Amino acid sequence: MKEHAFLARKLDVAAFAREGATLSGEWPALEFERVAEFAAPEAPASTWPPVQWTLTGERREPRGSEAQVWVSLEASAQVSLTCQRCLQPVREHLSMSRWYRFARTESEAAELDAESDDDVLVLSRSLDTLELVEDELLLSLPLVPRHEECPQPLLPPASVVTLEEASEDERPNPFAALAALKKDKG
């Protein structure tokens, strides 16, 4: 049996799974443009370590039904995002591991997706693994990136404290107005 030379950027998923092949590698973080958009300004994606990934194909033949195409993806990356407490860069480790089942058509994929918890994609003769890895990394980003303990103490800006104190001094005392009304009646 002839072994294929599979290309990660144009992967024939059916052949990849049929052979039970494995691909792995690393790509520079800058190639993941959508993830790089979340980079802290002080730590751009060009300073991040490369993204590691492994893809494994599998053909499953359940009893009484036709063969199924499955692919496993594992990826990990280290990104620097902006901490939402102190606004300084915070390094986040992203890691994911997921199996995908492939269906022949969009309608079959939608039906399988509704019936099970599996991730279902449409079978393609040219799957771009980089796009798949980037999609999963985007889903792995924390909603609110922050340090466990911020490196610098958080102090409220002086202008905020001054405004709060000034507004307290300017506010009239509601009871003083009531006392003035009582004096006018009496």
Coordinates of N, CA, C and O in Angstrom, one line a residue:
M1 N 0.8 -1.2 0.0 CA 0.0 0.0 0.0 C 0.9 1.2 0.0 O 1.8 1.4 0.8
K2 N 0.6 2.2 -0.9 CA 1.4 3.4 -1.0 C 1.0 4.4 0.0 O -0.2 4.7 0.2
E3 N 2.0 4.9 0.7 CA 1.7 6.0 1.7 C 1.7 7.3 1.0 O 2.5 7.6 0.2
H4 N 0.7 8.1 1.5 CA 0.6 9.5 1.0 C 1.5 10.4 1.7 O 1.8 10.2 2.9
A5 N 1.9 11.5 1.1 CA 2.6 12.6 1.7 C 1.5 13.6 2.0 O 1.1 14.3 1.0
F6 N 1.0 13.7 3.2 CA -0.1 14.6 3.5 C 0.4 16.0 3.8 O 1.4 16.2 4.4
L7 N -0.3 17.0 3.3 CA 0.0 18.4 3.5 C -1.0 19.0 4.5 O -2.2 18.9 4.3
A8 N -0.5 19.6 5.6 CA -1.3 20.1 6.6 C -2.2 21.3 6.2 O -3.3 21.4 6.7
R9 N -1.8 22.1 5.2 CA -2.6 23.2 4.8 C -3.6 22.8 3.7 O -4.5 23.6 3.4
K10 N -3.5 21.6 3.1 CA -4.5 21.1 2.1 C -4.7 19.6 2.4 O -4.2 18.8 1.6
L11 N -5.3 19.3 3.5 CA -5.4 17.9 3.9 C -6.6 17.1 3.3 O -7.7 17.6 3.4
D12 N -6.3 16.0 2.6 CA -7.4 15.1 2.2 C -7.8 14.3 3.4 O -7.2 13.3 3.7
V13 N -8.9 14.7 4.0 CA -9.3 14.1 5.3 C -9.6 12.6 5.2 O -9.2 11.8 6.0
A14 N -10.4 12.2 4.1 CA -10.8 10.8 3.9 C -9.5 9.9 3.8 O -9.4 8.9 4.5
A15 N -8.6 10.3 3.0 CA -7.4 9.5 2.8 C -6.5 9.5 4.1 O -6.0 8.5 4.4
F16 N -6.5 10.6 4.7 CA -5.7 10.7 6.0 C -6.3 9.8 7.0 O -5.5 9.1 7.7
A17 N -7.6 9.7 7.2 CA -8.2 8.8 8.1 C -8.1 7.4 7.7 O -7.9 6.5 8.5
R18 N -8.3 7.1 6.4 CA -8.2 5.7 5.9 C -6.8 5.1 6.2 O -6.7 4.0 6.6
E19 N -5.8 5.9 6.1 CA -4.4 5.4 6.4 C -4.1 5.5 7.9 O -3.0 5.0 8.3
G20 N -4.9 6.1 8.7 CA -4.6 6.2 10.2 C -3.3 7.1 10.3 O -2.5 6.8 11.2
A21 N -3.2 8.0 9.5 CA -2.0 8.9 9.5 C -1.9 9.9 10.7 O -2.9 10.2 11.3
T22 N -0.7 10.3 10.9 CA -0.5 11.4 11.9 C 0.4 12.5 11.3 O 1.4 12.2 10.6
L23 N 0.0 13.7 11.6 CA 0.9 14.8 11.2 C 1.1 15.7 12.5 O 0.2 15.8 13.3
S24 N 2.2 16.3 12.6 CA 2.5 17.2 13.8 C 3.5 18.2 13.3 O 4.2 18.0 12.3
G25 N 3.5 19.3 14.1 CA 4.4 20.3 13.8 C 4.2 21.5 14.6 O 3.6 21.5 15.7
E26 N 4.8 22.6 14.2 CA 4.7 23.9 14.9 C 4.6 25.0 13.8 O 5.3 24.9 12.8
W27 N 3.9 26.0 14.1 CA 3.8 27.2 13.3 C 4.1 28.4 14.1 O 3.7 28.5 15.3
P28 N 4.7 29.4 13.5 CA 4.9 30.7 14.3 C 3.6 31.3 14.7 O 2.6 31.3 13.9
A29 N 3.5 31.9 15.8 CA 2.3 32.5 16.3 C 1.8 33.6 15.4 O 0.6 33.8 15.3
L30 N 2.7 34.2 14.7 CA 2.2 35.3 13.8 C 1.3 34.8 12.7 O 0.6 35.6 12.1
E31 N 1.4 33.5 12.4 CA 0.6 33.0 11.3 C -0.9 32.9 11.7 O -1.8 32.8 10.9
F32 N -1.1 33.0 13.0 CA -2.5 32.9 13.5 C -3.0 34.4 13.7 O -3.1 34.9 14.9
E33 N -3.3 35.0 12.6 CA -3.7 36.4 12.6 C -4.8 36.8 13.6 O -4.8 37.8 14.2
R34 N -5.9 36.0 13.6 CA -7.0 36.3 14.4 C -6.7 36.2 15.9 O -7.2 37.0 16.7
V35 N -5.9 35.2 16.3 CA -5.4 35.1 17.7 C -4.5 36.3 18.0 O -4.6 36.9 19.1
A36 N -3.6 36.6 17.1 CA -2.7 37.7 17.3 C -3.3 39.1 17.6 O -2.8 39.9 18.3
E37 N -4.6 39.2 17.1 CA -5.3 40.5 17.4 C -5.6 40.7 18.9 O -5.8 41.8 19.3
F38 N -5.6 39.6 19.7 CA -5.8 39.7 21.1 C -4.5 40.0 21.9 O -4.6 40.1 23.1
A39 N -3.4 40.1 21.2 CA -2.1 40.3 21.9 C -2.0 41.6 22.7 O -2.6 42.6 22.3
A40 N -1.4 41.5 23.8 CA -1.1 42.7 24.6 C -0.1 43.6 23.8 O 0.8 43.0 23.2
P41 N -0.4 44.9 23.7 CA 0.5 45.7 22.9 C 2.0 45.6 23.3 O 2.9 45.7 22.4
E42 N 2.3 45.4 24.6 CA 3.7 45.3 25.0 C 4.3 43.9 24.7 O 5.5 43.7 24.8
A43 N 3.5 42.9 24.3 CA 4.0 41.6 24.0 C 3.3 41.0 22.7 O 2.4 40.2 22.8
P44 N 3.7 41.5 21.6 CA 3.0 41.1 20.3 C 3.3 39.6 20.0 O 4.2 39.0 20.6
A45 N 2.5 39.1 19.1 CA 2.5 37.7 18.7 C 3.9 37.3 18.2 O 4.3 36.1 18.3
S46 N 4.7 38.2 17.7 CA 6.0 37.9 17.2 C 7.0 37.5 18.3 O 8.0 36.8 18.1
T47 N 6.6 37.8 19.6 CA 7.4 37.3 20.7 C 7.0 36.0 21.4 O 7.6 35.5 22.3
W48 N 5.8 35.5 20.9 CA 5.3 34.3 21.5 C 6.0 33.1 20.9 O 6.5 33.1 19.8
P49 N 6.1 32.0 21.7 CA 6.7 30.7 21.2 C 5.8 30.1 20.1 O 4.6 30.5 20.0
P50 N 6.3 29.2 19.3 CA 5.5 28.6 18.2 C 4.3 27.8 18.8 O 4.4 27.3 19.9
V51 N 3.3 27.7 18.0 CA 2.1 26.9 18.3 C 2.4 25.4 17.9 O 2.8 25.2 16.8
Q52 N 2.2 24.5 18.9 CA 2.5 23.1 18.7 C 1.2 22.4 18.3 O 0.1 22.7 19.0
W53 N 1.2 21.4 17.4 CA -0.1 20.7 17.1 C 0.2 19.3 16.6 O 1.3 19.0 16.1
T54 N -0.8 18.5 16.8 CA -0.7 17.1 16.3 C -2.1 16.7 15.8 O -3.1 17.0 16.5
L55 N -2.2 16.1 14.6 CA -3.4 15.7 14.0 C -3.3 14.2 13.7 O -2.3 13.7 13.1
T56 N -4.3 13.4 14.1 CA -4.3 12.0 13.9 C -5.7 11.6 13.2 O -6.7 12.0 13.7
G57 N -5.6 10.8 12.2 CA -6.8 10.3 11.5 C -7.1 8.9 11.9 O -6.3 8.1 12.2
E58 N -8.4 8.6 11.8 CA -8.9 7.3 12.2 C -10.2 7.0 11.4 O -11.1 7.8 11.2
R59 N -10.3 5.8 11.0 CA -11.5 5.3 10.3 C -12.1 4.3 11.2 O -11.6 3.2 11.6
R60 N -13.4 4.6 11.6 CA -14.1 3.7 12.5 C -15.2 3.0 11.8 O -15.9 3.6 11.0
E61 N -15.3 1.7 12.0 CA -16.3 0.9 11.3 C -17.3 0.2 12.3 O -17.1 -0.9 12.7
P62 N -18.3 0.9 12.7 CA -19.3 0.4 13.7 C -20.1 -0.7 13.0 O -20.3 -0.7 11.8
R63 N -20.5 -1.7 13.8 CA -21.3 -2.8 13.3 C -22.6 -2.3 12.7 O -23.3 -1.5 13.3
G64 N -23.0 -2.7 11.5 CA -24.3 -2.4 11.0 C -24.4 -1.0 10.3 O -25.5 -0.6 10.0
S65 N -23.3 -0.3 10.2 CA -23.4 1.0 9.6 C -22.1 1.2 8.8 O -21.1 0.5 8.9
E66 N -22.1 2.2 8.0 CA -20.9 2.5 7.1 C -19.8 3.1 8.0 O -20.0 3.6 9.0
A67 N -18.6 3.0 7.4 CA -17.4 3.5 8.0 C -17.5 5.0 8.3 O -18.1 5.8 7.5
Q68 N -16.9 5.4 9.4 CA -16.9 6.8 9.8 C -15.5 7.4 9.8 O -14.5 6.7 10.1
V69 N -15.4 8.6 9.4 CA -14.1 9.3 9.3 C -14.0 10.2 10.6 O -14.8 11.1 10.8
W70 N -12.9 10.0 11.3 CA -12.6 10.8 12.6 C -11.2 11.4 12.5 O -10.3 10.7 12.0
V71 N -11.0 12.5 13.1 CA -9.7 13.2 13.2 C -9.6 13.7 14.6 O -10.5 14.4 15.1
S72 N -8.4 13.5 15.2 CA -8.1 14.1 16.5 C -7.1 15.2 16.4 O -6.2 15.1 15.6
L73 N -7.4 16.3 17.1 CA -6.5 17.5 17.0 C -6.1 17.8 18.4 O -7.0 17.9 19.3
E74 N -4.8 18.0 18.6 CA -4.3 18.5 19.9 C -3.4 19.7 19.6 O -2.6 19.6 18.6
A75 N -3.5 20.7 20.3 CA -2.7 21.9 20.1 C -2.5 22.6 21.4 O -3.2 22.5 22.3
S76 N -1.3 23.3 21.4 CA -1.0 24.1 22.6 C -0.3 25.4 22.1 O 0.5 25.4 21.1
A77 N -0.5 26.5 22.9 CA 0.2 27.7 22.6 C 0.3 28.5 23.8 O -0.4 28.3 24.8
Q78 N 1.2 29.5 23.8 CA 1.4 30.5 24.9 C 1.2 31.8 24.3 O 1.9 32.2 23.3
V79 N 0.2 32.5 24.8 CA -0.1 33.9 24.3 C 0.0 34.9 25.4 O -0.1 34.6 26.6
S80 N 0.2 36.1 25.1 CA 0.3 37.2 26.0 C -0.9 38.1 25.7 O -1.0 38.7 24.7
L81 N -1.8 38.2 26.7 CA -3.0 39.0 26.6 C -2.9 40.2 27.6 O -2.0 40.2 28.4
T82 N -3.9 41.1 27.5 CA -3.9 42.2 28.5 C -4.7 41.8 29.7 O -5.9 41.5 29.6
C83 N -4.1 41.9 30.9 CA -4.8 41.6 32.1 C -5.9 42.7 32.3 O -5.7 43.9 32.2
Q84 N -7.1 42.2 32.6 CA -8.2 43.2 32.8 C -8.3 43.9 34.1 O -9.1 44.7 34.3
R85 N -7.4 43.5 35.0 CA -7.3 44.2 36.3 C -6.2 45.3 36.2 O -6.5 46.5 36.5
C86 N -5.0 45.0 35.8 CA -3.9 45.9 35.9 C -3.5 46.5 34.5 O -2.6 47.4 34.4
L87 N -4.1 45.9 33.5 CA -3.8 46.3 32.1 C -2.3 46.1 31.7 O -1.8 46.7 30.7
Q88 N -1.7 45.1 32.3 CA -0.3 44.7 32.0 C -0.4 43.3 31.2 O -1.4 42.6 31.4
P89 N 0.6 43.0 30.5 CA 0.6 41.7 29.8 C 0.5 40.5 30.8 O 1.1 40.5 31.8
V90 N -0.3 39.5 30.4 CA -0.4 38.3 31.2 C -0.2 37.1 30.3 O -0.9 37.1 29.2
R91 N 0.6 36.2 30.6 CA 0.9 35.0 29.8 C -0.2 34.0 30.1 O -0.4 33.6 31.2
E92 N -0.8 33.5 29.0 CA -1.8 32.4 29.2 C -1.4 31.2 28.4 O -0.9 31.3 27.2
H93 N -1.5 30.0 29.0 CA -1.2 28.8 28.3 C -2.6 28.2 27.7 O -3.5 28.0 28.5
L94 N -2.6 28.0 26.4 CA -3.8 27.5 25.8 C -3.5 26.1 25.4 O -2.5 25.8 24.8
S95 N -4.5 25.2 25.7 CA -4.3 23.8 25.3 C -5.6 23.2 25.0 O -6.6 23.4 25.7
M96 N -5.7 22.4 23.9 CA -6.9 21.8 23.6 C -6.7 20.4 23.0 O -5.6 20.1 22.4
S97 N -7.7 19.6 23.1 CA -7.7 18.2 22.5 C -9.1 17.9 22.2 O -10.0 17.9 23.0
R98 N -9.3 17.6 20.9 CA -10.7 17.4 20.5 C -10.7 16.4 19.3 O -9.8 16.3 18.5
W99 N -11.8 15.6 19.3 CA -12.1 14.7 18.1 C -13.2 15.3 17.3 O -14.1 15.9 17.8
Y100 N -13.1 15.1 16.0 CA -14.0 15.6 15.0 C -14.5 14.4 14.2 O -13.7 13.6 13.7
R101 N -15.8 14.3 14.0 CA -16.4 13.3 13.1 C -16.7 14.1 11.8 O -17.2 15.2 11.8
F102 N -16.4 13.4 10.6 CA -16.7 14.1 9.4 C -17.8 13.4 8.6 O -17.9 12.2 8.6
A103 N -18.7 14.3 8.1 CA -19.9 13.8 7.4 C -19.7 14.2 5.9 O -19.0 15.1 5.6
R104 N -20.4 13.5 5.0 CA -20.3 13.7 3.6 C -20.9 15.0 3.1 O -20.4 15.6 2.2
T105 N -22.0 15.4 3.7 CA -22.7 16.6 3.2 C -23.1 17.5 4.4 O -23.0 17.1 5.6
E106 N -23.4 18.7 4.1 CA -23.9 19.7 5.1 C -25.1 19.2 5.9 O -25.2 19.3 7.1
S107 N -26.1 18.7 5.1 CA -27.3 18.2 5.8 C -27.0 17.0 6.7 O -27.6 16.9 7.8
E108 N -26.1 16.1 6.3 CA -25.8 15.0 7.2 C -25.0 15.5 8.4 O -25.3 15.0 9.5
A109 N -24.2 16.5 8.2 CA -23.4 17.0 9.3 C -24.4 17.7 10.3 O -24.2 17.5 11.5
A110 N -25.4 18.4 9.8 CA -26.3 19.1 10.7 C -27.1 18.1 11.5 O -27.4 18.3 12.7
E111 N -27.5 17.0 10.8 CA -28.3 16.0 11.5 C -27.5 15.3 12.5 O -28.0 15.0 13.7
L112 N -26.2 14.9 12.2 CA -25.4 14.2 13.2 C -25.1 15.2 14.4 O -25.0 14.7 15.5
D113 N -24.9 16.4 14.1 CA -24.6 17.4 15.1 C -25.7 17.6 16.1 O -25.5 17.7 17.3
A114 N -26.9 17.5 15.6 CA -28.1 17.6 16.4 C -28.3 16.4 17.3 O -28.9 16.5 18.4
E115 N -27.9 15.2 16.8 CA -28.1 14.0 17.5 C -27.1 13.7 18.6 O -27.4 12.9 19.5
S116 N -25.9 14.2 18.4 CA -24.8 13.8 19.4 C -24.1 15.0 19.9 O -24.2 16.1 19.4
D117 N -23.2 14.8 20.8 CA -22.3 15.8 21.4 C -21.0 15.9 20.7 O -20.2 16.8 21.0
D118 N -20.8 15.1 19.7 CA -19.6 15.1 18.9 C -19.5 16.4 18.0 O -20.5 16.9 17.6
D119 N -18.3 16.8 17.8 CA -18.0 17.9 16.9 C -18.1 17.3 15.5 O -17.3 16.4 15.2
V120 N -18.9 17.8 14.6 CA -19.1 17.3 13.3 C -18.8 18.3 12.2 O -19.2 19.5 12.3
L121 N -17.9 18.0 11.3 CA -17.5 18.8 10.2 C -17.9 18.1 8.9 O -18.0 16.9 8.8
V122 N -17.9 18.9 7.8 CA -18.1 18.3 6.5 C -16.8 17.9 5.9 O -15.8 18.6 6.0
L123 N -16.8 16.7 5.3 CA -15.7 16.1 4.7 C -15.1 17.0 3.6 O -15.9 17.5 2.8
S124 N -13.8 17.1 3.6 CA -13.2 18.0 2.6 C -12.0 17.4 2.1 O -11.3 16.6 2.7
R125 N -11.7 17.7 0.8 CA -10.4 17.2 0.2 C -9.3 18.2 0.4 O -8.2 17.9 0.0
S126 N -9.6 19.3 1.1 CA -8.5 20.3 1.3 C -8.7 21.0 2.6 O -8.9 22.2 2.6
L127 N -8.7 20.3 3.7 CA -8.9 20.9 5.0 C -7.6 21.7 5.4 O -6.5 21.2 5.3
D128 N -7.7 23.0 5.8 CA -6.6 23.8 6.2 C -6.4 23.6 7.7 O -7.2 24.1 8.5
T129 N -5.5 22.8 8.1 CA -5.3 22.5 9.5 C -4.9 23.8 10.3 O -5.4 23.9 11.5
L130 N -4.2 24.7 9.7 CA -3.9 25.9 10.4 C -5.2 26.7 10.8 O -5.3 27.2 12.0
E131 N -6.2 26.7 9.9 CA -7.4 27.4 10.3 C -8.2 26.7 11.4 O -8.8 27.3 12.2
L132 N -8.2 25.3 11.3 CA -8.8 24.6 12.4 C -8.2 24.8 13.7 O -8.8 25.0 14.7
V133 N -6.8 24.8 13.8 CA -6.1 25.0 15.0 C -6.4 26.5 15.5 O -6.7 26.7 16.7
E134 N -6.4 27.4 14.6 CA -6.7 28.8 15.0 C -8.1 28.9 15.6 O -8.3 29.6 16.6
D135 N -9.1 28.3 14.9 CA -10.5 28.3 15.5 C -10.5 27.8 16.9 O -11.2 28.4 17.8
E136 N -9.8 26.7 17.1 CA -9.9 26.1 18.5 C -9.1 26.9 19.5 O -9.5 27.0 20.6
L137 N -8.0 27.6 19.1 CA -7.3 28.5 20.0 C -8.2 29.7 20.4 O -8.2 30.1 21.5
L138 N -8.9 30.2 19.4 CA -9.8 31.3 19.7 C -10.8 30.9 20.7 O -11.2 31.7 21.6
L139 N -11.4 29.7 20.6 CA -12.4 29.2 21.5 C -11.8 29.0 22.9 O -12.5 29.0 23.9
S140 N -10.4 28.8 22.9 CA -9.7 28.5 24.2 C -9.3 29.7 24.9 O -8.9 29.7 26.1
L141 N -9.4 30.9 24.3 CA -9.0 32.1 24.9 C -9.8 32.4 26.2 O -11.1 32.2 26.1
P142 N -9.3 32.9 27.3 CA -10.1 33.2 28.4 C -11.0 34.4 28.1 O -10.6 35.3 27.4
L143 N -12.2 34.4 28.7 CA -13.1 35.5 28.5 C -12.5 36.8 29.1 O -12.7 37.9 28.6
V144 N -12.0 36.6 30.3 CA -11.4 37.8 31.1 C -10.0 37.4 31.5 O -9.8 36.8 32.5
P145 N -9.0 37.7 30.6 CA -7.6 37.4 31.0 C -7.2 38.2 32.2 O -7.4 39.4 32.3
R146 N -6.5 37.6 33.2 CA -6.0 38.3 34.4 C -5.0 37.5 35.1 O -5.0 36.3 35.0
H147 N -4.1 38.2 35.8 CA -3.1 37.6 36.6 C -3.8 36.9 37.8 O -4.8 37.4 38.3
E148 N -3.1 35.9 38.4 CA -3.6 35.4 39.7 C -3.4 36.5 40.7 O -4.3 36.7 41.5
E149 N -2.2 37.1 40.6 CA -1.9 38.2 41.5 C -1.2 39.2 40.6 O -0.1 38.9 40.1
C150 N -1.7 40.4 40.5 CA -1.1 41.4 39.6 C 0.2 41.8 40.1 O 0.4 42.0 41.3
P151 N 1.2 42.1 39.2 CA 2.5 42.4 39.6 C 2.7 43.8 40.3 O 3.6 44.0 41.1
Q152 N 1.7 44.7 40.1 CA 1.8 46.0 40.7 C 0.5 46.2 41.5 O -0.6 45.7 41.0
P153 N 0.5 46.9 42.6 CA -0.7 47.1 43.4 C -1.7 48.0 42.6 O -1.2 48.9 41.8
L154 N -2.9 47.7 42.7 CA -3.9 48.5 42.0 C -4.4 49.7 42.8 O -4.9 49.5 43.9
L155 N -4.1 50.9 42.3 CA -4.6 52.1 43.0 C -5.6 52.8 42.2 O -5.4 52.9 41.0
P156 N -6.6 53.4 42.8 CA -7.5 54.2 42.0 C -6.8 55.4 41.5 O -6.0 56.0 42.2
P157 N -7.1 55.9 40.3 CA -6.5 57.1 39.8 C -6.9 58.3 40.7 O -8.0 58.4 41.2
A158 N -6.0 59.2 40.9 CA -6.2 60.4 41.8 C -7.4 61.2 41.3 O -8.2 61.7 42.2
S159 N -7.7 61.3 40.0 CA -8.8 62.1 39.5 C -10.1 61.5 39.9 O -11.1 62.3 40.2
V160 N -10.2 60.2 40.0 CA -11.5 59.6 40.4 C -11.8 59.9 41.9 O -12.9 60.2 42.3
V161 N -10.8 59.8 42.8 CA -10.9 60.0 44.2 C -11.3 61.5 44.4 O -12.2 61.8 45.1
T162 N -10.7 62.4 43.7 CA -11.0 63.8 43.8 C -12.4 64.1 43.3 O -13.1 64.9 44.0
L163 N -12.9 63.5 42.3 CA -14.2 63.7 41.8 C -15.3 63.2 42.8 O -16.3 63.9 43.0
E164 N -15.0 62.0 43.4 CA -15.9 61.5 44.4 C -16.0 62.4 45.6 O -17.1 62.7 46.1
E165 N -14.8 62.9 46.1 CA -14.8 63.7 47.3 C -15.5 65.1 46.9 O -16.3 65.6 47.7
A166 N -15.3 65.6 45.8 CA -15.9 66.9 45.3 C -17.4 66.7 45.2 O -18.1 67.6 45.7
S167 N -17.9 65.7 44.7 CA -19.3 65.5 44.5 C -20.0 65.3 45.9 O -21.1 65.8 46.1
E168 N -19.3 64.7 46.9 CA -19.9 64.6 48.2 C -20.0 66.0 48.9 O -21.0 66.3 49.6
D169 N -19.0 66.8 48.7 CA -19.0 68.2 49.3 C -20.1 69.1 48.7 O -20.7 69.9 49.3
E170 N -20.4 68.9 47.4 CA -21.3 69.7 46.7 C -22.8 69.3 46.9 O -23.7 70.1 46.6
R171 N -23.0 68.1 47.2 CA -24.4 67.6 47.4 C -25.1 68.3 48.6 O -24.5 68.3 49.7
P172 N -26.3 68.8 48.4 CA -27.0 69.4 49.5 C -27.5 68.3 50.4 O -27.9 67.2 50.0
N173 N -27.5 68.6 51.7 CA -28.1 67.6 52.7 C -29.6 67.7 52.6 O -30.2 68.7 52.8
P174 N -30.3 66.5 52.3 CA -31.7 66.6 52.1 C -32.4 67.0 53.4 O -33.5 67.6 53.4
F175 N -31.8 66.7 54.6 CA -32.5 67.0 55.8 C -32.4 68.5 56.1 O -33.2 69.1 56.8
A176 N -31.3 69.2 55.6 CA -31.2 70.6 55.7 C -32.3 71.3 55.0 O -32.9 72.3 55.5
A177 N -32.7 70.8 53.8 CA -33.8 71.4 53.1 C -35.1 71.2 53.8 O -36.0 72.1 53.9
L178 N -35.3 70.0 54.5 CA -36.5 69.8 55.3 C -36.6 70.7 56.5 O -37.6 71.2 56.8
A179 N -35.4 70.9 57.1 CA -35.4 71.8 58.3 C -35.7 73.2 57.9 O -36.5 73.9 58.6
A180 N -35.3 73.7 56.7 CA -35.6 75.0 56.2 C -37.1 75.1 56.0 O -37.7 76.1 56.3
L181 N -37.8 74.1 55.5 CA -39.2 74.1 55.2 C -40.0 74.2 56.5 O -41.0 74.9 56.6
K182 N -39.5 73.5 57.6 CA -40.2 73.5 58.9 C -40.1 74.9 59.5 O -41.0 75.3 60.1
K183 N -38.9 75.5 59.3 CA -38.8 76.9 59.9 C -39.7 77.9 59.2 O -40.3 78.7 59.9
D184 N -39.9 77.8 57.9 CA -40.8 78.7 57.2 C -42.2 78.5 57.6 O -43.0 79.5 57.7
K185 N -42.7 77.3 58.0 CA -44.0 77.1 58.4 C -44.2 77.5 59.8 O -45.3 77.9 60.2
G186 N -43.2 77.4 60.7 CA -43.3 77.7 62.1 C -43.1 79.1 62.4 O -43.8 80.0 62.7

